[in-house]
Amino acid sequence: MMETKIENQIGYAAPYSESSFATVPTPWTMFLRTCLLYQIVRFFVLALKVMRIVVGGHS
């Protein structure tokens, strides 16, 4: 209860309070992080972007 008053007075979250920690990922985010098919597709998309930059720089 005291942290809420401090946050309101100072304008930012007090260290180690609940509001200063990262949010919990949604179920959809957790699914995408663990889905092998999605990771393979994202890998090739990234690899193609890198190859486009590398090939474009050498021509």
Tab-separated table of C-alpha atoms in Angstrom:
chain	number	residue	atom	x	y	z
A	1	MET	CA	0.000	0.000	0.000
A	2	MET	CA	2.863	2.333	0.788
A	3	GLU	CA	4.450	1.705	-2.635
A	4	THR	CA	1.393	3.118	-4.377
A	5	LYS	CA	1.727	6.385	-2.483
A	6	ILE	CA	5.441	6.544	-3.255
A	7	GLU	CA	4.831	5.848	-6.955
A	8	ASN	CA	2.248	8.618	-7.114
A	9	GLN	CA	4.516	11.136	-5.391
A	10	ILE	CA	7.736	10.330	-7.236
A	11	GLY	CA	6.236	9.562	-10.649
A	12	TYR	CA	8.024	6.252	-11.263
A	13	ALA	CA	7.955	2.722	-9.875
A	14	ALA	CA	9.905	2.010	-6.715
A	15	PRO	CA	12.744	-0.505	-7.144
A	16	TYR	CA	11.760	-4.156	-6.683
A	17	SER	CA	8.047	-3.377	-6.620
A	18	GLU	CA	5.602	-5.466	-8.650
A	19	SER	CA	5.316	-2.786	-11.338
A	20	SER	CA	9.072	-2.733	-12.000
A	21	PHE	CA	9.296	-6.344	-13.239
A	22	ALA	CA	8.729	-7.570	-16.801
A	23	THR	CA	5.298	-8.690	-17.930
A	24	VAL	CA	4.378	-12.358	-18.301
A	25	PRO	CA	4.292	-13.516	-21.947
A	26	THR	CA	0.888	-14.314	-23.411
A	27	PRO	CA	0.034	-17.896	-24.383
A	28	TRP	CA	0.327	-16.948	-28.084
A	29	THR	CA	3.832	-15.541	-27.521
A	30	MET	CA	4.879	-18.693	-25.692
A	31	PHE	CA	3.483	-20.818	-28.532
A	32	LEU	CA	5.466	-18.867	-31.149
A	33	ARG	CA	8.644	-19.151	-29.078
A	34	THR	CA	8.360	-22.929	-28.892
A	35	CYS	CA	6.874	-23.715	-32.331
A	36	LEU	CA	9.623	-25.334	-34.408
A	37	LEU	CA	7.894	-24.668	-37.743
A	38	TYR	CA	7.546	-20.948	-36.977
A	39	GLN	CA	11.206	-20.748	-35.897
A	40	ILE	CA	12.376	-22.409	-39.131
A	41	VAL	CA	10.352	-19.969	-41.241
A	42	ARG	CA	11.667	-16.973	-39.270
A	43	PHE	CA	15.237	-18.291	-39.644
A	44	PHE	CA	14.951	-18.431	-43.429
A	45	VAL	CA	13.313	-14.993	-43.598
A	46	LEU	CA	16.198	-13.547	-41.596
A	47	ALA	CA	18.775	-15.460	-43.659
A	48	LEU	CA	17.263	-14.102	-46.889
A	49	LYS	CA	17.381	-10.541	-45.541
A	50	VAL	CA	21.042	-10.950	-44.620
A	51	MET	CA	21.875	-12.506	-47.989
A	52	ARG	CA	20.126	-9.643	-49.803
A	53	ILE	CA	22.293	-7.128	-47.920
A	54	VAL	CA	25.511	-9.105	-48.493
A	55	VAL	CA	24.859	-9.734	-52.192
A	56	GLY	CA	23.790	-6.114	-52.712
A	57	GLY	CA	27.007	-4.863	-51.181
A	58	HIS	CA	29.211	-6.984	-53.440
A	59	SER	CA	27.779	-5.937	-56.768
